[in-house]
CSV table of C-alpha atoms and ligand atoms in Angstrom, one decimal:
chain,number,residue,atom,x,y,z
W,1,MET,CA,26.0,21.3,-23.7
W,2,HIS,CA,24.0,18.5,-25.5
W,3,CYS,CA,25.5,15.1,-25.9
W,4,ILE,CA,23.5,13.0,-28.3
W,5,LYS,CA,24.1,9.9,-30.5
W,6,LYS,CA,22.6,9.1,-33.9
W,7,ILE,CA,21.1,5.6,-34.1
W,8,THR,CA,19.5,6.0,-37.6
W,9,ASP,CA,18.8,9.0,-39.7
W,10,ASP,CA,15.8,9.9,-37.7
W,11,LEU,CA,16.3,8.2,-34.4
W,12,ILE,CA,18.6,9.9,-31.8
W,13,TRP,CA,19.8,8.7,-28.4
W,14,VAL,CA,19.0,11.6,-26.0
W,15,GLY,CA,19.8,9.7,-22.8
W,16,ALA,CA,22.5,10.4,-20.2
W,17,ASN,CA,25.0,8.6,-18.0
W,18,ASP,CA,25.5,8.6,-14.2
W,19,ARG,CA,29.0,7.6,-13.0
W,20,ARG,CA,28.5,8.9,-9.4
W,21,LEU,CA,25.8,6.5,-8.4
W,22,ALA,CA,27.1,4.0,-5.9
W,23,MET,CA,24.2,1.7,-5.6
W,24,PHE,CA,21.6,1.3,-8.3
W,25,GLU,CA,18.2,0.9,-6.7
W,26,GLY,CA,20.0,1.2,-3.4
W,27,VAL,CA,21.2,-2.4,-3.7
W,28,TYR,CA,23.3,-3.1,-6.8
W,29,SER,CA,26.8,-1.6,-6.9
W,30,VAL,CA,27.5,0.0,-10.2
W,31,PRO,CA,31.3,0.7,-10.2
W,32,ASP,CA,31.2,1.6,-13.9
W,33,GLY,CA,28.1,3.7,-13.6
W,34,VAL,CA,24.8,3.3,-15.5
W,35,SER,CA,23.2,4.8,-18.6
W,36,TYR,CA,19.6,5.9,-18.7
W,37,ASN,CA,18.6,5.6,-22.4
W,38,SER,CA,15.9,7.7,-24.0
W,39,TYR,CA,15.3,7.9,-27.8
W,40,LEU,CA,13.8,10.6,-29.9
W,41,LEU,CA,12.2,9.7,-33.2
W,42,THR,CA,12.1,12.7,-35.5
W,43,ASP,CA,9.5,11.6,-38.0
W,44,LYS,CA,6.7,13.7,-39.4
W,45,LYS,CA,5.5,13.4,-35.8
W,46,THR,CA,8.2,13.5,-33.1
W,47,VAL,CA,8.2,10.7,-30.5
W,48,LEU,CA,10.2,10.4,-27.3
W,49,PHE,CA,10.6,6.9,-25.9
W,50,ASP,CA,10.8,7.2,-22.1
W,51,THR,CA,12.6,9.7,-20.0
W,52,VAL,CA,15.5,9.4,-17.5
W,53,ASP,CA,16.4,9.3,-13.8
W,54,LYS,CA,16.2,12.7,-12.0
W,55,SER,CA,20.0,12.5,-11.4
W,56,VAL,CA,20.7,13.2,-15.1
W,57,ARG,CA,17.6,15.2,-16.0
W,58,GLU,CA,19.4,18.4,-16.9
W,59,GLN,CA,21.6,16.7,-19.5
W,60,PHE,CA,18.5,14.8,-20.9
W,61,LEU,CA,16.4,17.9,-21.3
W,62,GLU,CA,19.2,19.7,-23.1
W,63,ASN,CA,19.6,16.7,-25.4
W,64,VAL,CA,15.8,16.6,-26.2
W,65,SER,CA,15.7,20.4,-26.8
W,66,GLU,CA,18.8,20.3,-29.1
W,67,THR,CA,17.4,17.4,-31.1
W,68,LEU,CA,14.0,18.9,-31.6
W,69,LYS,CA,15.4,22.4,-32.3
W,70,GLU,CA,12.3,24.4,-33.1
W,71,ARG,CA,10.0,21.4,-33.6
W,72,PRO,CA,7.3,20.5,-31.1
W,73,LEU,CA,7.3,17.2,-29.3
W,74,ASP,CA,4.2,15.3,-30.3
W,75,TYR,CA,4.3,12.1,-28.2
W,76,LEU,CA,6.0,10.6,-25.2
W,77,VAL,CA,5.8,6.8,-25.1
W,78,ILE,CA,6.1,5.5,-21.6
W,79,GLN,CA,7.2,1.9,-21.7
W,80,HIS,CA,8.1,1.5,-18.1
W,81,MET,CA,7.2,3.5,-15.0
W,82,GLU,CA,10.1,2.6,-12.7
W,83,PRO,CA,11.5,6.1,-11.7
W,84,ASP,CA,14.9,5.5,-13.3
W,85,HIS,CA,12.9,6.1,-16.5
W,86,SER,CA,9.8,8.0,-15.5
W,87,ALA,CA,11.3,10.6,-13.1
W,88,SER,CA,11.3,13.3,-15.8
W,89,VAL,CA,7.9,12.7,-17.2
W,90,LEU,CA,6.2,15.6,-15.5
W,91,GLU,CA,9.0,18.0,-16.6
W,92,ILE,CA,8.7,16.9,-20.2
W,93,MET,CA,4.9,17.3,-20.0
W,94,ALA,CA,5.3,20.8,-18.6
W,95,LEU,CA,7.9,21.8,-21.3
W,96,TYR,CA,5.8,20.5,-24.1
W,97,PRO,CA,2.2,21.2,-23.2
W,98,ASP,CA,0.7,20.0,-26.5
W,99,MET,CA,2.5,16.7,-26.3
W,100,ARG,CA,0.4,13.5,-25.6
W,101,VAL,CA,1.6,10.7,-23.5
W,102,VAL,CA,1.2,7.2,-25.0
W,103,CYS,CA,0.9,4.5,-22.4
W,104,ASN,CA,-1.2,1.6,-21.2
W,105,ALA,CA,-3.9,1.7,-18.5
W,106,LYS,CA,-1.6,0.2,-15.8
W,107,THR,CA,1.0,2.9,-16.6
W,108,LEU,CA,-1.6,5.6,-16.1
W,109,GLN,CA,-2.5,4.1,-12.7
W,110,PHE,CA,1.2,4.2,-11.7
W,111,ILE,CA,1.5,7.8,-12.9
W,112,LYS,CA,-1.3,8.7,-10.5
W,113,GLN,CA,0.3,6.8,-7.7
W,114,PHE,CA,3.8,8.2,-8.2
W,115,TYR,CA,3.1,11.7,-9.2
W,116,ASN,CA,-0.5,12.4,-8.0
W,117,PHE,CA,-1.2,13.5,-11.5
W,118,TYR,CA,-4.8,13.4,-12.8
W,119,ASP,CA,-5.0,15.2,-16.2
W,120,GLU,CA,-6.1,12.2,-18.2
W,121,SER,CA,-6.9,14.4,-21.3
W,122,ARG,CA,-3.2,14.3,-22.2
W,123,PHE,CA,-3.0,10.5,-22.3
W,124,MET,CA,-3.5,8.1,-25.2
W,125,ILE,CA,-4.1,4.7,-23.7
W,126,VAL,CA,-2.9,1.8,-25.8
W,127,LYS,CA,-3.3,-2.0,-25.5
W,128,GLU,CA,-1.7,-5.0,-27.1
W,129,ASN,CA,-1.0,-4.5,-30.9
W,130,ASP,CA,-2.3,-1.0,-31.0
W,131,THR,CA,-0.4,1.2,-33.5
W,132,LEU,CA,0.7,4.8,-33.9
W,133,ASP,CA,1.5,6.1,-37.3
W,134,THR,CA,4.0,8.9,-37.1
W,135,GLY,CA,4.5,9.6,-40.8
W,136,ARG,CA,7.2,7.2,-42.2
W,137,HIS,CA,7.2,4.9,-39.2
W,138,LEU,CA,4.5,2.7,-37.8
W,139,LEU,CA,4.9,1.9,-34.1
W,140,ARG,CA,3.3,-1.2,-32.6
W,141,PHE,CA,2.9,-1.6,-28.8
W,142,ILE,CA,3.4,-5.0,-27.3
W,143,MET,CA,2.6,-5.7,-23.7
W,144,ALA,CA,5.4,-7.3,-21.6
W,145,PRO,CA,3.9,-7.6,-18.1
W,146,MET,CA,6.3,-8.4,-15.3
W,147,VAL,CA,9.4,-7.9,-17.4
W,148,HIS,CA,9.9,-6.8,-14.6
W,149,TRP,CA,7.0,-4.6,-13.6
W,150,PRO,CA,3.3,-5.1,-14.6
W,151,GLU,CA,2.9,-2.1,-16.8
W,152,VAL,CA,6.0,-2.8,-19.0
W,153,MET,CA,5.5,-2.7,-22.7
W,154,VAL,CA,7.8,-2.7,-25.7
W,155,THR,CA,7.5,-1.0,-29.0
W,156,TYR,CA,8.2,-2.4,-32.5
W,157,ASP,CA,8.8,-0.1,-35.4
W,158,SER,CA,7.9,-2.3,-38.4
W,159,VAL,CA,9.5,0.2,-40.9
W,160,ASP,CA,13.0,0.3,-39.7
W,161,LYS,CA,12.6,-3.0,-37.8
W,162,ILE,CA,13.6,-1.5,-34.4
W,163,LEU,CA,12.6,-3.0,-31.1
W,164,PHE,CA,12.4,-0.5,-28.2
W,165,SER,CA,12.8,-3.2,-25.6
W,166,SER,CA,12.3,-1.3,-22.3
W,167,ASP,CA,14.6,-2.9,-19.6
W,168,ALA,CA,15.1,-6.1,-21.6
W,169,PHE,CA,18.6,-6.4,-23.2
W,170,GLY,CA,19.9,-3.7,-20.8
W,171,CYS,CA,23.3,-3.7,-19.2
W,172,PHE,CA,24.9,-2.0,-16.2
W,173,GLY,CA,27.7,0.4,-17.0
W,174,ALA,CA,27.8,4.0,-18.3
W,175,LEU,CA,28.2,4.4,-22.0
W,176,ASN,CA,31.7,5.8,-22.6
W,177,GLY,CA,31.1,7.4,-25.9
W,178,ALA,CA,30.2,4.3,-27.9
W,179,ILE,CA,26.5,3.6,-28.3
W,180,PHE,CA,26.5,0.3,-30.3
W,181,ALA,CA,27.4,-3.0,-28.7
W,182,ASP,CA,29.5,-3.8,-31.9
W,183,GLU,CA,31.7,-0.8,-31.3
W,184,VAL,CA,33.2,-2.5,-28.2
W,185,ASP,CA,34.3,-6.0,-27.3
W,186,PHE,CA,31.0,-6.8,-25.7
W,187,ASN,CA,31.6,-10.5,-25.0
W,188,LYS,CA,34.9,-9.7,-23.3
W,189,ASP,CA,34.3,-6.5,-21.5
W,190,TYR,CA,30.5,-6.2,-20.9
W,191,ILE,CA,28.9,-9.7,-20.8
W,192,ASP,CA,29.4,-10.0,-17.1
W,193,GLU,CA,27.6,-6.8,-16.4
W,194,ALA,CA,24.8,-7.7,-18.8
W,195,ARG,CA,24.4,-11.0,-17.0
W,196,ARG,CA,24.5,-9.2,-13.6
W,197,TYR,CA,21.9,-6.7,-14.8
W,198,TYR,CA,19.6,-9.4,-16.2
W,199,THR,CA,19.8,-11.8,-13.3
W,200,ASN,CA,19.4,-9.3,-10.6
W,201,ILE,CA,16.8,-7.0,-12.2
W,202,VAL,CA,14.8,-9.4,-14.3
W,203,GLY,CA,16.0,-12.9,-13.3
W,204,LYS,CA,13.0,-13.8,-11.1
W,205,TYR,CA,10.7,-13.4,-14.1
W,206,GLY,CA,12.1,-15.9,-16.6
W,207,THR,CA,8.6,-17.1,-17.6
W,208,GLN,CA,7.6,-13.6,-18.5
W,209,VAL,CA,10.8,-12.9,-20.4
W,210,GLY,CA,10.3,-16.1,-22.3
W,211,ALA,CA,6.8,-15.0,-23.2
W,212,LEU,CA,8.1,-11.7,-24.5
W,213,LEU,CA,10.9,-13.5,-26.5
W,214,LYS,CA,8.2,-15.7,-28.1
W,215,LYS,CA,5.9,-12.7,-28.9
W,216,VAL,CA,8.6,-10.8,-30.8
W,217,SER,CA,10.2,-13.9,-32.3
W,218,THR,CA,8.2,-13.6,-35.5
W,219,ALA,CA,9.1,-10.0,-36.0
W,220,GLN,CA,12.1,-9.1,-38.1
W,221,ILE,CA,14.4,-7.1,-35.8
W,222,GLU,CA,17.5,-5.3,-37.0
W,223,ILE,CA,18.0,-2.9,-34.0
W,224,ILE,CA,17.3,-3.3,-30.3
W,225,CYS,CA,17.1,-0.1,-28.2
W,226,PRO,CA,17.1,-0.9,-24.5
W,227,LEU,CA,16.7,1.5,-21.6
W,228,HIS,CA,20.2,0.8,-20.2
W,229,GLY,CA,23.5,0.0,-22.0
W,230,PHE,CA,24.3,-0.5,-25.6
W,231,VAL,CA,22.1,-0.5,-28.7
W,232,TRP,CA,22.3,-3.7,-30.7
W,233,ARG,CA,22.5,-3.5,-34.5
W,234,LYS,CA,24.8,-6.5,-35.3
W,235,ASN,CA,25.0,-10.1,-33.9
W,236,LEU,CA,21.6,-9.7,-32.3
W,237,ASN,CA,21.4,-13.5,-31.9
W,238,ASP,CA,24.3,-13.4,-29.4
W,239,ILE,CA,22.3,-11.4,-26.8
W,240,VAL,CA,19.0,-13.1,-27.7
W,241,LEU,CA,20.5,-16.5,-27.1
W,242,LYS,CA,21.8,-15.4,-23.7
W,243,TYR,CA,18.4,-14.1,-22.8
W,244,SER,CA,16.9,-17.4,-23.9
W,245,GLN,CA,19.3,-19.4,-21.6
W,246,TRP,CA,18.9,-17.0,-18.7
W,247,SER,CA,15.1,-16.9,-18.9
W,248,GLU,CA,15.0,-20.7,-19.0
W,249,TYR,CA,17.5,-20.9,-16.0
W,250,GLN,CA,19.8,-23.0,-18.1
W,251,PRO,CA,23.5,-22.7,-17.1
W,252,GLU,CA,25.7,-21.1,-19.7
W,253,GLU,CA,28.7,-23.2,-18.9
W,254,PRO,CA,29.7,-26.4,-17.2
W,255,GLY,CA,31.6,-25.5,-14.1
W,256,VAL,CA,31.4,-24.9,-10.3
W,257,MET,CA,30.6,-21.8,-8.3
W,258,ILE,CA,31.6,-22.1,-4.6
W,259,ALA,CA,30.1,-19.5,-2.3
W,260,TYR,CA,31.3,-19.7,1.3
W,261,ALA,CA,30.9,-17.9,4.6
W,262,SER,CA,33.8,-18.4,7.1
W,263,VAL,CA,34.3,-16.6,10.4
W,264,TYR,CA,37.9,-17.7,11.2
W,265,GLY,CA,39.0,-19.3,7.9
W,266,HIS,CA,38.3,-23.0,8.5
W,267,THR,CA,35.2,-23.2,6.3
W,268,GLU,CA,37.1,-21.1,3.7
W,269,ASN,CA,39.9,-23.7,4.0
W,270,ALA,CA,37.5,-26.5,3.0
W,271,ALA,CA,36.2,-24.4,0.1
W,272,GLU,CA,39.8,-23.8,-1.1
W,273,ILE,CA,40.7,-27.5,-1.0
W,274,LEU,CA,37.5,-28.5,-2.8
W,275,ALA,CA,38.2,-25.8,-5.5
W,276,SER,CA,41.8,-27.1,-5.9
W,277,MET,CA,40.5,-30.7,-6.2
W,278,LEU,CA,38.0,-29.6,-8.9
W,279,TRP,CA,40.6,-27.8,-10.9
W,280,ASP,CA,42.9,-30.8,-10.6
W,281,ARG,CA,40.1,-32.7,-12.3
W,282,GLY,CA,39.9,-30.1,-15.1
W,283,ILE,CA,36.7,-28.4,-13.8
W,284,LYS,CA,36.4,-24.7,-14.1
W,285,THR,CA,35.7,-23.4,-10.6
W,286,VAL,CA,35.1,-19.9,-9.2
W,287,MET,CA,34.9,-18.9,-5.5
W,288,PHE,CA,33.2,-16.1,-3.6
W,289,ASP,CA,33.3,-15.1,0.0
W,290,VAL,CA,29.7,-14.0,0.5
W,291,SER,CA,30.8,-11.6,3.3
W,292,VAL,CA,33.0,-9.7,0.8
W,293,THR,CA,31.7,-10.0,-2.7
W,294,PRO,CA,28.4,-8.1,-3.5
W,295,ALA,CA,25.5,-10.5,-3.7
W,296,SER,CA,24.6,-9.3,-7.1
W,297,LYS,CA,27.8,-10.7,-8.5
W,298,ILE,CA,27.3,-14.1,-6.9
W,299,VAL,CA,23.7,-14.3,-8.0
W,300,SER,CA,25.0,-13.6,-11.5
W,301,ALA,CA,27.7,-16.3,-11.3
W,302,ALA,CA,25.1,-18.8,-10.0
W,303,PHE,CA,23.1,-18.2,-13.2
W,304,ARG,CA,26.3,-18.8,-15.2
W,305,TRP,CA,27.6,-22.1,-13.8
W,306,SER,CA,26.1,-25.5,-13.8
W,307,HIS,CA,27.1,-26.7,-10.3
W,308,LEU,CA,26.8,-24.7,-7.0
W,309,VAL,CA,28.5,-25.4,-3.7
W,310,PHE,CA,27.5,-23.6,-0.6
W,311,ALA,CA,29.8,-23.7,2.5
W,312,SER,CA,28.8,-22.0,5.7
W,313,THR,CA,29.6,-22.0,9.3
W,314,THR,CA,26.8,-22.2,11.9
W,315,TYR,CA,26.0,-18.9,13.6
W,316,ASN,CA,23.4,-18.3,16.4
W,317,ALA,CA,22.1,-21.8,15.7
W,318,GLY,CA,21.5,-20.8,12.0
W,319,ILE,CA,23.2,-20.2,8.7
W,320,PHE,CA,25.9,-17.5,9.0
W,321,VAL,CA,24.3,-14.2,8.5
W,322,THR,CA,25.8,-13.2,5.1
W,323,MET,CA,25.2,-16.7,3.7
W,324,GLU,CA,21.6,-16.7,4.9
W,325,ALA,CA,21.0,-13.4,3.2
W,326,PHE,CA,22.7,-14.6,0.0
W,327,ILE,CA,20.8,-17.8,-0.3
W,328,SER,CA,17.6,-16.0,0.4
W,329,ASP,CA,18.4,-13.6,-2.4
W,330,LEU,CA,19.3,-16.4,-4.8
W,331,VAL,CA,16.1,-18.3,-4.0
W,332,ALA,CA,14.1,-15.1,-4.5
W,333,HIS,CA,15.7,-14.8,-8.0
W,334,ASN,CA,14.3,-18.2,-8.8
W,335,ILE,CA,17.4,-20.1,-9.6
W,336,GLN,CA,16.6,-23.5,-11.1
W,337,ASN,CA,18.2,-26.5,-12.9
W,338,ARG,CA,21.4,-26.7,-10.9
W,339,THR,CA,23.3,-29.4,-9.1
W,340,VAL,CA,24.1,-28.3,-5.5
W,341,ALA,CA,26.5,-29.5,-2.8
W,342,LEU,CA,26.7,-28.4,0.7
W,343,ILE,CA,29.4,-28.0,3.4
W,344,GLU,CA,28.5,-27.1,6.9
W,345,ASN,CA,30.7,-26.1,9.9
W,346,GLY,CA,29.8,-26.0,13.6
W,347,SER,CA,31.9,-26.5,16.6
W,348,TRP,CA,29.2,-27.8,18.9
W,349,ALA,CA,25.8,-27.8,17.1
W,350,PRO,CA,26.1,-27.5,13.3
W,351,THR,CA,22.8,-26.7,11.7
W,352,SER,CA,23.8,-24.6,8.6
W,353,GLY,CA,23.7,-27.6,6.2
W,354,LYS,CA,20.2,-28.7,7.1
W,355,LEU,CA,19.0,-25.1,6.9
W,356,MET,CA,20.7,-24.3,3.6
W,357,ARG,CA,19.2,-27.5,2.2
W,358,ALA,CA,15.7,-26.4,3.3
W,359,GLN,CA,16.1,-23.1,1.6
W,360,LEU,CA,17.4,-24.5,-1.7
W,361,GLU,CA,14.8,-27.2,-1.8
W,362,LYS,CA,12.3,-24.5,-2.5
W,363,CYS,CA,13.8,-24.0,-6.0
W,364,LYS,CA,12.7,-26.0,-9.1
W,365,ASN,CA,14.8,-28.8,-10.4
W,366,ILE,CA,17.7,-28.6,-7.9
W,367,ARG,CA,19.6,-31.8,-7.7
W,368,LEU,CA,21.1,-31.8,-4.2
W,369,ILE,CA,24.1,-34.1,-3.6
W,370,ASP,CA,22.9,-36.2,-0.7
W,371,GLU,CA,26.0,-36.1,1.5
W,372,THR,CA,26.5,-32.8,3.3
W,373,ILE,CA,30.1,-32.5,4.5
W,374,ASN,CA,30.1,-31.8,8.2
W,375,ILE,CA,33.1,-30.0,9.7
W,376,ARG,CA,33.5,-29.6,13.5
W,377,SER,CA,35.8,-26.5,13.6
W,378,GLY,CA,39.0,-27.3,11.6
W,379,LEU,CA,39.2,-29.8,8.8
W,380,ASN,CA,40.4,-33.4,9.7
W,381,PRO,CA,41.7,-36.1,7.4
W,382,GLU,CA,38.3,-37.8,7.3
W,383,GLN,CA,36.6,-34.6,6.2
W,384,ARG,CA,39.3,-34.0,3.6
W,385,SER,CA,38.5,-37.5,2.2
W,386,ALA,CA,34.8,-36.4,2.1
W,387,LEU,CA,35.8,-33.3,0.1
W,388,LYS,CA,37.6,-35.6,-2.3
W,389,SER,CA,34.5,-37.7,-2.7
W,390,MET,CA,32.5,-34.6,-3.3
W,391,ALA,CA,34.9,-33.5,-6.0
W,392,GLU,CA,34.7,-36.9,-7.6
W,393,MET,CA,30.9,-36.9,-7.5
W,394,ILE,CA,30.8,-33.5,-9.1
W,395,ALA,CA,33.5,-34.6,-11.6
W,396,SER,CA,31.3,-37.5,-12.7
W,397,ASP,CA,28.9,-35.0,-14.3
W,398,PHE,CA,31.8,-33.6,-16.4
W,399,PRO,CA,32.5,-36.1,-19.2
W,400,PHE,CA,35.7,-34.5,-20.3
W,401,VAL,CA,37.4,-35.3,-17.0
W,402,SER,CA,40.1,-37.9,-17.2
I,501,FEO,FE1,15.6,0.4,-15.6
I,501,FEO,FE2,13.0,-1.3,-14.3
I,501,FEO,O1,14.0,0.2,-14.6
């Protein structure tokens, strides 16, 4: 049975939710599922914005069919070719043989690559600022390369002031009946998943996200329709401000994130003591064991907090394996503008501090606290004093500390 949601009088959400998927893209855990959004504009001409992942195709096709009723589908706009949105393109093309696909040249290239499909007669190729008049609406196509694939574009409806934003402004988590962000307590219940989605999927491409924000900044936008998560119709500035901070790699809050890797608990002990000293000084601090917490959550936290501490044992003459993987992931996501402190442990030849430093020095505008704390197995009183000095050094950046 169809399950659709009305966005405006002539715009219907025809997407679907997947709550059985364990790992989005095979790498990001999605314990609350994920939504694949698709929108159907029922103007004089009918326009479908993107399709859905193959896992929810049946529900999607039923939603489209029910919304159209006896009407033909005139256009499919493909804004993004990643298969979580394009996996049902061929099915839609087969079901609606008179429909034309609206996309850019790079999208057409990807369609050929993914689907070995060559019938170019069905495609309408658009470029920056091209428009499509559908009757009451006028759709303008705006290229958004590398947000986060090269073919990405967004669409602006200048009549109802709707931005179809592709992956931008998306969020992990299935939609549980509500479609608008203002129907739920977004800042309490969903902001962490929005941040985790942004930082892990798009975080590397802050410059390109910034360019898109600038391009659309002059447009009056009243509704944002992303390809995952909620539709925004109120308080748009809240999410736009977050995107602005994230894309500029500016921390959201003063505070410390400690990520540690510990084989027998001694490095963890140092991390715990440092966290305690920081809280004693009034500094918000969060801790993650990189061997336990999914990397996507820790990457997200690193984008949130101003100060980062990495504590790792030495393993096979290198950084402990889970910490090495995590730091590599974080560097790949382009983290910038942070103050970083390091703690290393090694019973006979500690190297993890030096190696972590070398990795993090690749990032822009990272202020590394000079002194790496060196632990040789278990913590001793001298090293405890060094932790206190580190806590005081970090605290000196927090003017509210007494
Ligand atoms: Fe939701 Fe980049 O795909």
